[in-house]
Coordinates of C-alpha atoms in Angstrom, one line a residue:
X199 CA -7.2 -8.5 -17.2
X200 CA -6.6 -4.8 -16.3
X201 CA -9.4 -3.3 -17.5
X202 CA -9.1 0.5 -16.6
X203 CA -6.7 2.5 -14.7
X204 CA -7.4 5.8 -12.7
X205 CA -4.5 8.5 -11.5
X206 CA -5.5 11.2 -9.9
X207 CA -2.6 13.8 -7.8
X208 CA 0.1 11.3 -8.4
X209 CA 3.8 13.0 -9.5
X210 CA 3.1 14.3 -12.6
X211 CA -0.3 13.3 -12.9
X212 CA -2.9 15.8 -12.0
X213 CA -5.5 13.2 -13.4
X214 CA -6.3 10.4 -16.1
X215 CA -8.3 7.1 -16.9
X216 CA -7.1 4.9 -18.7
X217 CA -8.8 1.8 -20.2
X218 CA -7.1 -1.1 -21.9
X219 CA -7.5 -4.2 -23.8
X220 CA -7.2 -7.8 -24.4
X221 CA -4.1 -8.8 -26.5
X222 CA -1.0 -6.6 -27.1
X223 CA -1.3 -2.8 -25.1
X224 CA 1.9 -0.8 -26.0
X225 CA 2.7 2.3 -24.2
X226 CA 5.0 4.7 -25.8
X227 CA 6.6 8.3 -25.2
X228 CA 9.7 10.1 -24.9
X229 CA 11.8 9.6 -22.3
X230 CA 10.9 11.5 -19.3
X231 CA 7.3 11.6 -20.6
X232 CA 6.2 9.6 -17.2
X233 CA 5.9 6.6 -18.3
X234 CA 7.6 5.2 -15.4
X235 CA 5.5 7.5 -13.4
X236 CA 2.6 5.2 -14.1
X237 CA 4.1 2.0 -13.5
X238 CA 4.8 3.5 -10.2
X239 CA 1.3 4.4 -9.3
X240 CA 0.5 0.9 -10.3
X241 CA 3.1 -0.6 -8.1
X242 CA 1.1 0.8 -5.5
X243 CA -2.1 -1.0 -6.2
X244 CA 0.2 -3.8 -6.1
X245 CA 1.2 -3.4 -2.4
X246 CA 4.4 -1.0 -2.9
X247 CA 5.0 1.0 0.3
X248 CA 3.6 4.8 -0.2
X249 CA 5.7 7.9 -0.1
X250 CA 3.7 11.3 0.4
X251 CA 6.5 12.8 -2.1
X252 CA 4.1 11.2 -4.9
X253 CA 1.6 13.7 -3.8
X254 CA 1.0 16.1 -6.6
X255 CA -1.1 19.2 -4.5
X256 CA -0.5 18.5 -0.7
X257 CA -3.8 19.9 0.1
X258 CA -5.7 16.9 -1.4
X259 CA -4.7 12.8 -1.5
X260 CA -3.4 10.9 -4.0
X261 CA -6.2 8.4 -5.6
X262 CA -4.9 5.0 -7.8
X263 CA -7.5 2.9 -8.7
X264 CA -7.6 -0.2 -11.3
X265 CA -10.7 -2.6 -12.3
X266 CA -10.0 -6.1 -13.1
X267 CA -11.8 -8.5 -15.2
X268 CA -11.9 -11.1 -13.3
X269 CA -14.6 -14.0 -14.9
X270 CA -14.2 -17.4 -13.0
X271 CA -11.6 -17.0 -11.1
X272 CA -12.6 -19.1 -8.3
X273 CA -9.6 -19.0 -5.6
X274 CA -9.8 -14.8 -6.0
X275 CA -13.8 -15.3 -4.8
X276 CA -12.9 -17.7 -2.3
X277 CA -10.1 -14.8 -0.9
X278 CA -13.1 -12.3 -0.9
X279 CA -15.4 -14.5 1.4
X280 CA -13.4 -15.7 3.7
X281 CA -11.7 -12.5 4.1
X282 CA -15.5 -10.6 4.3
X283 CA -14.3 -8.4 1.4
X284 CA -17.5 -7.5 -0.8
X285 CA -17.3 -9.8 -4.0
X286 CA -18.2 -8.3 -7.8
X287 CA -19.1 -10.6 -10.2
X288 CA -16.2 -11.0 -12.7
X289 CA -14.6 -7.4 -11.9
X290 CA -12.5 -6.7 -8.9
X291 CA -11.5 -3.3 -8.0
X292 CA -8.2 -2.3 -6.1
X293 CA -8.2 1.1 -5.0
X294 CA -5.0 2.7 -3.0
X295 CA -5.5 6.5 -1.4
X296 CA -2.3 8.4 0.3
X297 CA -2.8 11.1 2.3
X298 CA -0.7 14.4 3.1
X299 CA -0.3 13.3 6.1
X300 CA 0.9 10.0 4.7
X301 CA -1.3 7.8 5.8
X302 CA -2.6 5.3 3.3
X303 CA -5.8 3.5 3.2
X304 CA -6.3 0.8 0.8
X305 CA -9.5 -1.0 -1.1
X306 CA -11.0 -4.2 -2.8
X307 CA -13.7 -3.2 -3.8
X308 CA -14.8 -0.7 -1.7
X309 CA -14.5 -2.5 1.2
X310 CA -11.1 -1.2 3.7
X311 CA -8.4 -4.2 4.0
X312 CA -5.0 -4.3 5.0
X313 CA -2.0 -3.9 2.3
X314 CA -1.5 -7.5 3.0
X315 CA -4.5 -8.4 2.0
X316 CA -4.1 -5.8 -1.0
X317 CA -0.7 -7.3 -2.0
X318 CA -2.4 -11.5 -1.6
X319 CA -5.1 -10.1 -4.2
X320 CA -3.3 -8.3 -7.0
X321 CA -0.8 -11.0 -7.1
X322 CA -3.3 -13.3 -8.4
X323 CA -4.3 -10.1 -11.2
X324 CA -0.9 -8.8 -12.4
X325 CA 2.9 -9.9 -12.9
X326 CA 4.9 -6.9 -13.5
X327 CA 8.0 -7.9 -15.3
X328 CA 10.8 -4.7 -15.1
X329 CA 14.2 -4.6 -15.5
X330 CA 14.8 -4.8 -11.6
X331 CA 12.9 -8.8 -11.8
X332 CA 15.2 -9.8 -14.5
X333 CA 17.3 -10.7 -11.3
X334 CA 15.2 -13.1 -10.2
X335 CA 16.3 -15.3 -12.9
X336 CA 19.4 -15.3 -10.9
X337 CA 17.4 -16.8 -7.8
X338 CA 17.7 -20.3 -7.1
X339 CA 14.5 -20.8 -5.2
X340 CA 12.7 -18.7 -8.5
X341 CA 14.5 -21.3 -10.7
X342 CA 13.1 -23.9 -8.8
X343 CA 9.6 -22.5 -8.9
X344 CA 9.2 -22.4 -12.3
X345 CA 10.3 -25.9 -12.9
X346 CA 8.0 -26.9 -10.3
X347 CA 5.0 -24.3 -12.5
X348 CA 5.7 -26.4 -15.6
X349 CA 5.8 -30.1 -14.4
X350 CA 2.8 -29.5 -12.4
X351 CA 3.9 -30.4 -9.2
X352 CA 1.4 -28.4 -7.0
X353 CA -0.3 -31.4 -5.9
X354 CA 2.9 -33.6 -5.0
X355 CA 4.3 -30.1 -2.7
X356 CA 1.0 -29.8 -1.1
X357 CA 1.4 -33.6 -0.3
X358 CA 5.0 -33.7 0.3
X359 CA 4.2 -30.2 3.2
X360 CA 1.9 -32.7 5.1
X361 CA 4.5 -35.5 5.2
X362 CA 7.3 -32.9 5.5
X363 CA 5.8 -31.1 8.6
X364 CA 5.0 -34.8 10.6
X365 CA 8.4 -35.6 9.8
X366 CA 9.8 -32.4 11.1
X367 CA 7.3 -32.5 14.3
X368 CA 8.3 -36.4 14.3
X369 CA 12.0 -35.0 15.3
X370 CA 10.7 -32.2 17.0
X371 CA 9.2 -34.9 19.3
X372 CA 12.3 -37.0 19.5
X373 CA 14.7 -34.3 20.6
X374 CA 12.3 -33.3 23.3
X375 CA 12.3 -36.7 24.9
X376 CA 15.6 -37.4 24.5
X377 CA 16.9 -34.0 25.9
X378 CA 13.7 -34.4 28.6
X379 CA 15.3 -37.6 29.7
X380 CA 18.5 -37.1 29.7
X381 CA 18.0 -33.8 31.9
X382 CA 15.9 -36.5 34.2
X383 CA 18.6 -38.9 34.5
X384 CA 21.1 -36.4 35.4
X385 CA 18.2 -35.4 38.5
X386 CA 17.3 -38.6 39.5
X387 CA 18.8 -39.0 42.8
X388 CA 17.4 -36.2 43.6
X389 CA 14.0 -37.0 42.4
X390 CA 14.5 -40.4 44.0
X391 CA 15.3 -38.5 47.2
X392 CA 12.1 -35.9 47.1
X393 CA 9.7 -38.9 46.1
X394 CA 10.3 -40.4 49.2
X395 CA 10.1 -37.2 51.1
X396 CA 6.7 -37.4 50.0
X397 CA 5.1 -40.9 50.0
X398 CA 6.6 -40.8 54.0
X399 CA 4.4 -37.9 54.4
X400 CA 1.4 -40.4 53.4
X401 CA -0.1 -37.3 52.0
X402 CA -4.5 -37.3 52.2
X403 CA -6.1 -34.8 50.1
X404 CA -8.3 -32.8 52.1
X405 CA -6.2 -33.2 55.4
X406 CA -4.6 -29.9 55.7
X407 CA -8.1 -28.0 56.1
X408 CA -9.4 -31.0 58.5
X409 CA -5.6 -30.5 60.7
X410 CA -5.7 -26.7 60.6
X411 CA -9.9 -26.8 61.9
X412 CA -8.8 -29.4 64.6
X413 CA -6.3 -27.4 65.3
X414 CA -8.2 -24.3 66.1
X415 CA -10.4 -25.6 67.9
X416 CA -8.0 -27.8 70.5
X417 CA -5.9 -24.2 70.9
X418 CA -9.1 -22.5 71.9
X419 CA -10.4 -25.6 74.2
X420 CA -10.7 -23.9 78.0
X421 CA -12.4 -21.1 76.1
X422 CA -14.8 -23.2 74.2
X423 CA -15.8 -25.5 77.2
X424 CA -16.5 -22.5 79.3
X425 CA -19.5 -21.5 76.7
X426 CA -20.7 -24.9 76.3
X427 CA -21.0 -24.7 80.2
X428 CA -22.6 -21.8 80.1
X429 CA -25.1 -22.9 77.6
X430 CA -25.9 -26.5 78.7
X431 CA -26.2 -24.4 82.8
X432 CA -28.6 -22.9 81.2
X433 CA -30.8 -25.0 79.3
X434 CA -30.4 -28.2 81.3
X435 CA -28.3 -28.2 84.8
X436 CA -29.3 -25.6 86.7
X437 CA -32.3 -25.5 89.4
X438 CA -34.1 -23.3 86.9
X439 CA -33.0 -24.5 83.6
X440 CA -34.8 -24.1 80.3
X441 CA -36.0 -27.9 79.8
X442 CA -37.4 -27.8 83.1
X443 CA -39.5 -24.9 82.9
X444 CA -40.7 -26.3 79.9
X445 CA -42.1 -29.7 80.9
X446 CA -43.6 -27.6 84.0
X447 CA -45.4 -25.1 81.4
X448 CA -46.2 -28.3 79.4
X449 CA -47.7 -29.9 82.2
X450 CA -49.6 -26.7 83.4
X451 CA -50.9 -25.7 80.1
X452 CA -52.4 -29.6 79.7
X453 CA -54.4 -28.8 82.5
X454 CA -56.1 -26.0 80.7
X455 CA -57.4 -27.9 77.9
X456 CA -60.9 -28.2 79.2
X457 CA -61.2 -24.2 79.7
X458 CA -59.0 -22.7 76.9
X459 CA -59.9 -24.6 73.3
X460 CA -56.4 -23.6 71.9
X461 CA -54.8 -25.5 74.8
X462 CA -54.4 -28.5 73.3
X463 CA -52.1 -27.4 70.6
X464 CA -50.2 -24.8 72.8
X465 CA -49.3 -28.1 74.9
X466 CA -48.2 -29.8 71.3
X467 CA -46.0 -26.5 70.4
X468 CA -44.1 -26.4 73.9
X469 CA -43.7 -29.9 73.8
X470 CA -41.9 -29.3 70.4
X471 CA -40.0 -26.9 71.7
X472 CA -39.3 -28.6 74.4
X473 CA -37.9 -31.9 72.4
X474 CA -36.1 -29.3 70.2
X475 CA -33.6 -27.9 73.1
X476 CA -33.1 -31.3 74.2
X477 CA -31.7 -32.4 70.9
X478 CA -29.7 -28.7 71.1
X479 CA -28.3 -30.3 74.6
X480 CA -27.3 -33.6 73.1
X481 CA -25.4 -32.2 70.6
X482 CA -23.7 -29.8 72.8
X483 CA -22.6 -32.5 75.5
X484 CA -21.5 -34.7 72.9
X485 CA -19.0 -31.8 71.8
X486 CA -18.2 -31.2 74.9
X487 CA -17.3 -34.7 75.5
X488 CA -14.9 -34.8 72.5
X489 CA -13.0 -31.8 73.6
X490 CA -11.4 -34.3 76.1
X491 CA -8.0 -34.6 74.1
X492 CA -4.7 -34.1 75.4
X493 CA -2.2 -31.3 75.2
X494 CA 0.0 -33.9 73.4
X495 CA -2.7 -34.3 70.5
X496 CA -2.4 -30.5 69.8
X497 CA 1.5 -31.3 69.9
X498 CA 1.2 -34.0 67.3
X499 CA -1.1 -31.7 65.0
X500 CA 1.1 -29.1 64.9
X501 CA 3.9 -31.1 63.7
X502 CA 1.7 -32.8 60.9
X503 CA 1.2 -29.4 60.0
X504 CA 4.7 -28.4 60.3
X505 CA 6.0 -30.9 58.2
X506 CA 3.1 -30.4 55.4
X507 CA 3.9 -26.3 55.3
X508 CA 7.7 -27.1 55.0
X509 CA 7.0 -29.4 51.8
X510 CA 4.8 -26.8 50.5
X511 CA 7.5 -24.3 51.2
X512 CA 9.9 -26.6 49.2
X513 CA 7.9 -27.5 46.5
X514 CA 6.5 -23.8 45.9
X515 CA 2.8 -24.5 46.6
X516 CA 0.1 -23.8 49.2
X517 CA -1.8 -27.3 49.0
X518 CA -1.4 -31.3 50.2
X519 CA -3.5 -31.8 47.1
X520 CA -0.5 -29.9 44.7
X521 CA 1.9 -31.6 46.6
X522 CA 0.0 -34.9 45.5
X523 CA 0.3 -33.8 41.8
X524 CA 4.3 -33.3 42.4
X525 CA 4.1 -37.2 43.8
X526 CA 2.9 -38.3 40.9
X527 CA 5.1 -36.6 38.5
X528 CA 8.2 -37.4 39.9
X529 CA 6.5 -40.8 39.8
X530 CA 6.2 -40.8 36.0
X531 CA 9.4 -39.0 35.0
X532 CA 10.9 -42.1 36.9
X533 CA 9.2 -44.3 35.2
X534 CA 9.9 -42.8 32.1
X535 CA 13.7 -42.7 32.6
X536 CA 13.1 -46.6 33.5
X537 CA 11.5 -47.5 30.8
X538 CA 13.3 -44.7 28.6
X539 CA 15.2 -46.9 26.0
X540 CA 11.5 -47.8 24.7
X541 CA 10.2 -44.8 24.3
X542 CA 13.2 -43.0 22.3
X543 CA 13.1 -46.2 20.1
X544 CA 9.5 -46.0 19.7
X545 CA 9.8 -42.0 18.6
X546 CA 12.6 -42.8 16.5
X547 CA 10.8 -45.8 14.4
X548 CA 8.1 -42.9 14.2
X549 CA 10.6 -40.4 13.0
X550 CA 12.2 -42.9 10.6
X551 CA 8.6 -43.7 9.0
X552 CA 7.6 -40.1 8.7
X553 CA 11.2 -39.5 6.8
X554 CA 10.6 -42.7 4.8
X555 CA 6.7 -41.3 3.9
X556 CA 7.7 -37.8 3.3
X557 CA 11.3 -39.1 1.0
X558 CA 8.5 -41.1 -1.0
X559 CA 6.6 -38.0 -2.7
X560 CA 10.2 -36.5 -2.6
X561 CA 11.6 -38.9 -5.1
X562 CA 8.5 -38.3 -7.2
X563 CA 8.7 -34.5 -7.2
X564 CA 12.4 -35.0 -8.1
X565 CA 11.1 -37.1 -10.6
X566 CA 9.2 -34.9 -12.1
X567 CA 11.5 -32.2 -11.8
X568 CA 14.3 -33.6 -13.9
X569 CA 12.3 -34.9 -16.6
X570 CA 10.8 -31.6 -17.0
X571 CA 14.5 -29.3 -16.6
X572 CA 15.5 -31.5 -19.4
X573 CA 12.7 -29.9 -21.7
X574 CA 12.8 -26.5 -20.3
X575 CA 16.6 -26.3 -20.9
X576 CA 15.7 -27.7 -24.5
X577 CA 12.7 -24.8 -25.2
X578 CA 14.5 -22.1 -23.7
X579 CA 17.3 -22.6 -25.8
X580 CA 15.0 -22.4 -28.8
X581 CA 12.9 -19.7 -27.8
X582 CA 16.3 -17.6 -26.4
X583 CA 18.4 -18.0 -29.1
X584 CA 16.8 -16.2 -32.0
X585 CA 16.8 -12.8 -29.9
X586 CA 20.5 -12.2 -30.8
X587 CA 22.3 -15.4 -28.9
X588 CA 22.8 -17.9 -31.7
X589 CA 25.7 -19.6 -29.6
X590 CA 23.6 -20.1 -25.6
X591 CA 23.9 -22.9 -24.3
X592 CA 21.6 -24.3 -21.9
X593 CA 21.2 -27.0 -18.4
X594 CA 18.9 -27.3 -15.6
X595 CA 21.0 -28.7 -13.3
X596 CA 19.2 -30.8 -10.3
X597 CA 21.1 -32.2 -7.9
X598 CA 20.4 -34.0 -4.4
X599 CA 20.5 -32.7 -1.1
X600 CA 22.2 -34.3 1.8
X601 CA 18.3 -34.6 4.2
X602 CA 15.0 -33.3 3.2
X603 CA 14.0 -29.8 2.8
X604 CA 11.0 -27.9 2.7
X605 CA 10.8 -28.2 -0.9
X606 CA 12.2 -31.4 -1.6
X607 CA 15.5 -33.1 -2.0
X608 CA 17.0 -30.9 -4.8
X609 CA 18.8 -28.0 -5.3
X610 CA 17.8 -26.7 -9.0
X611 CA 20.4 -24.1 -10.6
X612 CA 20.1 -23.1 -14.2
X613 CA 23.6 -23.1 -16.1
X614 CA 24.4 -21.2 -19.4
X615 CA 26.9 -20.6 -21.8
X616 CA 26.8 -17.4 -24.7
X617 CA 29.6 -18.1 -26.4
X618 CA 31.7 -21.1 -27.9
X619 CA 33.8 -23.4 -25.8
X620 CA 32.6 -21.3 -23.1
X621 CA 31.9 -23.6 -20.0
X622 CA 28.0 -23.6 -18.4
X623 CA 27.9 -21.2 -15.5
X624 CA 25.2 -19.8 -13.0
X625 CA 23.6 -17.0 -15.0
X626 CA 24.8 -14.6 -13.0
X627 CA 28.3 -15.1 -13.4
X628 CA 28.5 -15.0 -17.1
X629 CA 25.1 -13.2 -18.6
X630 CA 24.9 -9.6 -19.2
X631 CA 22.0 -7.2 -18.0
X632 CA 20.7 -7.5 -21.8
X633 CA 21.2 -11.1 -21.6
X634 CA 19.4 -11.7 -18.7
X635 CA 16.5 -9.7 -19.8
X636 CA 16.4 -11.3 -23.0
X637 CA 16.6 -14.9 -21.0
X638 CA 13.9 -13.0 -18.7
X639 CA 11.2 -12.9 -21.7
X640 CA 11.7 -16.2 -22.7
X641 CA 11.0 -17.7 -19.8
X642 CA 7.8 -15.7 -19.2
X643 CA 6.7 -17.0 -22.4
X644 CA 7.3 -20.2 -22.0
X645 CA 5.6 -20.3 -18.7
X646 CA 2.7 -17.4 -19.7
X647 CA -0.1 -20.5 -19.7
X648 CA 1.1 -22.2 -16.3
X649 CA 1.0 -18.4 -14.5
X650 CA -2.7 -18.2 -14.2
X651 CA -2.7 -14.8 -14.5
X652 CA -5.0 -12.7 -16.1
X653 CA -2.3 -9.7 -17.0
X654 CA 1.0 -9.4 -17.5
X655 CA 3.5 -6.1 -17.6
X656 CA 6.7 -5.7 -19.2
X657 CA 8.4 -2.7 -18.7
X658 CA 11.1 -1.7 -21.3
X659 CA 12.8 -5.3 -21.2
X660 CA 13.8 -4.8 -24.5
X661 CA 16.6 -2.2 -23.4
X662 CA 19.7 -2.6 -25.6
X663 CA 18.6 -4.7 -28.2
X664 CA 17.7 -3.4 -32.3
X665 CA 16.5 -4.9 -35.6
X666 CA 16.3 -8.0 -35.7
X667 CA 16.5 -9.2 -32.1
X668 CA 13.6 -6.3 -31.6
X669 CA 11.1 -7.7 -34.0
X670 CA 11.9 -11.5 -32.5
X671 CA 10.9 -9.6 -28.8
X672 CA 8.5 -8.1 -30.3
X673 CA 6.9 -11.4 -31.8
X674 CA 7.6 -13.1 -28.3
X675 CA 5.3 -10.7 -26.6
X676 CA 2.8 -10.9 -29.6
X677 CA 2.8 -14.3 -28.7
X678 CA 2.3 -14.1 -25.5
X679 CA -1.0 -11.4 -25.8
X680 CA -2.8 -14.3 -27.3
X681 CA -3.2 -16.3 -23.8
X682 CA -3.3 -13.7 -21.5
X683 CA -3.4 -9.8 -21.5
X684 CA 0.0 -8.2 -22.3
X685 CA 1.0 -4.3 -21.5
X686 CA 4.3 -3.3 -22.8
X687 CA 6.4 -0.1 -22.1
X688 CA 8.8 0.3 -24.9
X689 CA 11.1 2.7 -26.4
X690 CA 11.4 0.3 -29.7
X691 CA 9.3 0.7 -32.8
X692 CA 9.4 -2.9 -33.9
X693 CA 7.8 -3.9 -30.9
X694 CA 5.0 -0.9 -30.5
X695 CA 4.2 -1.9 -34.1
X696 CA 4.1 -5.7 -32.7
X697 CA 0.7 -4.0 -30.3
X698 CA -3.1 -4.6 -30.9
X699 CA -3.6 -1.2 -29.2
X700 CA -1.0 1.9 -28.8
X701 CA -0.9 4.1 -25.9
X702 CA 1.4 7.6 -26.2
X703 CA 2.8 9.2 -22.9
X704 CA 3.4 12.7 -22.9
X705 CA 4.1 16.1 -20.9
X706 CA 2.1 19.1 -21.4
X707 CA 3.6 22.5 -19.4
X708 CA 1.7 25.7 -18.6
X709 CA 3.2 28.6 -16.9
X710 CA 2.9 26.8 -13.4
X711 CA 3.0 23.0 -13.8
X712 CA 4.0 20.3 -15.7
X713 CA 1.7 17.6 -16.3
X714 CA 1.4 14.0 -18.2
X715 CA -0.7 12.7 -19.9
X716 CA -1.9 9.8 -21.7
X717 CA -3.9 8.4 -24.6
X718 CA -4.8 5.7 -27.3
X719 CA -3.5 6.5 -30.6
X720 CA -5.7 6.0 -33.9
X721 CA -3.9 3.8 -36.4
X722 CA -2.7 7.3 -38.4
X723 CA -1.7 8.5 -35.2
X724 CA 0.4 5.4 -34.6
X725 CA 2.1 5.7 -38.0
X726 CA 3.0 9.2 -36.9
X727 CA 4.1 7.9 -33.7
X728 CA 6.5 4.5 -35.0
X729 CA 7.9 6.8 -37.4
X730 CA 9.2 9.3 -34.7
X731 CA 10.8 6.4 -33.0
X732 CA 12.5 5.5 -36.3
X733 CA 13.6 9.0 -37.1
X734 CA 12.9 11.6 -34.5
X735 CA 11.2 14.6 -34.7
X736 CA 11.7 15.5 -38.1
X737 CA 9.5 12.9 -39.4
X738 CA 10.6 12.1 -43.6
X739 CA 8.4 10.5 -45.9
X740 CA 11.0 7.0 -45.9
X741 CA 9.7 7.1 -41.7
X742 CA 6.5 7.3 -42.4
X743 CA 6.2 4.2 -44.9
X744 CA 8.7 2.3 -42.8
X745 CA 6.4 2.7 -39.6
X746 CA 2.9 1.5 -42.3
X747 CA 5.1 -1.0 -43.0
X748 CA 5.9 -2.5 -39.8
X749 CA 2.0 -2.2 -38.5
X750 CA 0.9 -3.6 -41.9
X751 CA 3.1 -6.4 -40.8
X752 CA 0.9 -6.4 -38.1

């Protein structure tokens, strides 16, 4: 519940705390007093978009900020981890700050989120019922949601959304294959055609580098031989070439080993070295060797080559191995569009068993849902009718839809009728703003316990209605107080005499500003204040009983 309530440079507001109650909190006070004023600074802790017009004094920010009781509520804690806001034990505090310059920053408990986040938390605090939501009775898909509240169906939905969404991706699936085949059928000459473009090509991953080397090197031949010359001239073929003054300066230094006593091993070294160039010569002669091809092996290169780079060019890539993958998907698709006809049936038995899975939980959820609109119809009748509409007629009408839909197979529309041999119509066609808002309230109360929330606003829903109908409202939010916190803005004394607690609204001017304020009123002080709603300012004796009347009533 809403525990306190700070204003600070807000319209009217220059600054106040507020704390309230369990049970019944009334506010009261003239009109223009601001009461709306603070229902709009709580609409922004709610998530309302900010307007820097609601700044009082431009030189300093506007500050709304309201503390929760908030004992075991588990899915609110569960919110605050996962969402790293810093958790309070059983109190959560929502904080909004506008500044001149309009930005605005918003709080959970000290801790900066985003007005999303802001707007996810305080709807699990606070339902703030105005005159404006009385139109949401006229909502099908609000209709629906509260029969769905009071037959408990939160664990069939969340069921039926799994089957609903693999039914949905079931025909997702379908449609993709059968517009992906379809699209391949009406390609597959050509496919046909570039496949055997391809396996002609005999195409060898790693070729194109091994072709383009060989390549190369054939182009460059005369060049190449004429350094392998040069190098084997060198070290083997000429009168002076390097092996041969090595074996001499082998021989030569073997001689020495009986005068020099590091001869021995110097012998061993140039031998090495010796053995070492002759393995260099080998390998350069067998090269040399190999670069015996013809001028019509380049020729038959280049066009391997050729025709590779002008598939590549087709096909959009720069490899043999890409060109590969392309074999091998024009392979499959092929082999899909042959064996097509059994894979559309298999997706569509899939799609049919998904439908059949998800229609299951629908029937039960529809189920559910009628047995229940039968009893709602029945309660709001009897809850509705005493608050000045003896003649309403009620029907929760449920009817099936043609295919399944995110919510089911039914279309949920509530029908009334006020007067005699009037026929049942959509509320909004036949119910007056009064009407509606008298509808409005019994709903809420009928559906107060299933709301699992902590507080509930009503601002002035009792607009146009007196006496009798006034005191039933009145008893209606009484009621209501006793499972979960109730504040009520009203201009009626029957129903601010209904309140545990009283609340008065009221302007104070100076000779520069205006400025509201607010406060609890003692029980004297609420006498004084019922009987000014009976009689006005001039308060008579027969006000002032009437109003101890009405909270001895109490």
């Amino acid at each position: 519940m809403i525990e306190s309530l700070h204003i600070s440079n807000y319209a009217l507001i220059d600054n106040i705390d507020i704390d309230f109650h369990s049970g019944l909190n009334i506010i009261t006070g003239e009109t223009g007093a601001g009461k709306s004023i603070l229902l709009g600074a709580l609409s922004l802790i709610l998530g309302e978009r900010a307007d820097t017009k609601v700044i009082r004094d431009s030189k300093r920010k506007s500050i709304i900020e309201a503390t929760f009781s908030v004992k075991e509520n588990l899915s609110l804690k569960r919110f605050c981890v996962e969402n790293d806001i810093e958790w309070i034990n059983e109190q959560c505090i929502l904080r909004r700050e506008i500044a001149p310059t309009g930005r605005s920053r918003a709080f959970i408990n000290d801790t900066p989120v985003s007005l999303t986040q802001l707007q996810s938390v305080a709807l699990q605090l606070v339902d703030i019922h105005s005159q404006h939501q009385n139109q949401l009775l006229t909502s099908t898909e609000y209709q629906l949601q509260i029969i769905d509240n009071l037959a408990h169906n939160d664990a069939l939905l969340n069921e039926y959304t799994i089957r609903y969404n693999a039914f949905r991706n079931a025909v997702k699936k379908l449609k993709a294959t059968r517009e992906l085949i379809a699209k391949a059928n009406s390609d597959e000459d050509f496919m046909r055609f570039q496949l055997q473009q391809l396996e002609d090509m005999n195409l060898i991953a790693g070729e194109q580098s091994d072709l383009e080397k060989e390549r190369d090197i054939l182009s460059n031949r005369t060049e190449i031989k004429q350094h392998l010359n040069t190098i084997l001239s060198a070290l083997s073929v000429n009168n002076c070439n390097v092996l041969l003054l090595l074996k001499n300066a082998t021989d030569s230094c073997s001689q020495l080993k009986d005068v020099i006593d590091e001869a021995e091993s110097m012998t061993q070294r140039l031998e090495s070295a010796r053995i070492e160039i002759q393995d260099i010569v080998d390998s350069l002669s067998s090269y040399d060797s190999n670069l015996s091809a013809s001028p019509q092996d380049l020729e038959q290169i280049e066009q391997r080559l050729s025709a590779i780079y002008n598939l590549q060019h087709r096909h959009n890539v720069d490899s043999v191995e890409a060109l590969i993958d392309i074999r091998n998907e024009i392979k499959a698709k092929l082999n899909a569009i042959e064996n097509s006809e059994g894979v559309i049936s298999q997706f569509e038995i899939e799609a049919k068993q998904a439908q059949r899975y998800a229609l299951e939980i629908a029937k039960q959820i529809s189920s559910a849902r009628k047995t229940e609109g039968e009893k709602f119809a029945l309660t709001l009748k009897e809850r509705a009718t005493p608050l000045g509409m003896k003649n309403l007629q009620c029907k929760v009408e449920i009817s099936n839809t043609t295919s399944l839909q995110p919510n089911g197979i039914d279309n949920v529309e509530f029908l009334f009728a006020f007067n005699k041999n009037q026929s049942l119509m959509p509320v909004g066609n036949t119910a007056s703003g009064g009407e509606i808002s008298r509808l409005m309230l019994s709903v809420k109360s009928i559906i107060a316990n299933k709301m699992h929330l902590p507080s509930i606003i009503f601002d002035e829903v009792d607009t146009g209605v007196s006496g009798d109908v006034a005191n039933r409202m009145g008893e209606m939010m009484q009621s209501i107080s006793k499972n979960i916190q109730v504040i009520a803005i009203t201009h009626l004394p029957q129903v601010a005499a209904k309140g545990d607690w009283q609340y008065k609204v009221y302007k104070e001017d100076n000779e520069s500003t205006t400025n509201t304020h607010i406060r609890q009123l003692s029980f004297d002080e609420r006498i004084n204040e019922i009987a000014i709603m009976l009689s006005g300012s001039n308060v008579e004796d027969a006000a002032i009983a009437n109003a101890r009347s009405l909270l001895n009533q109490k």
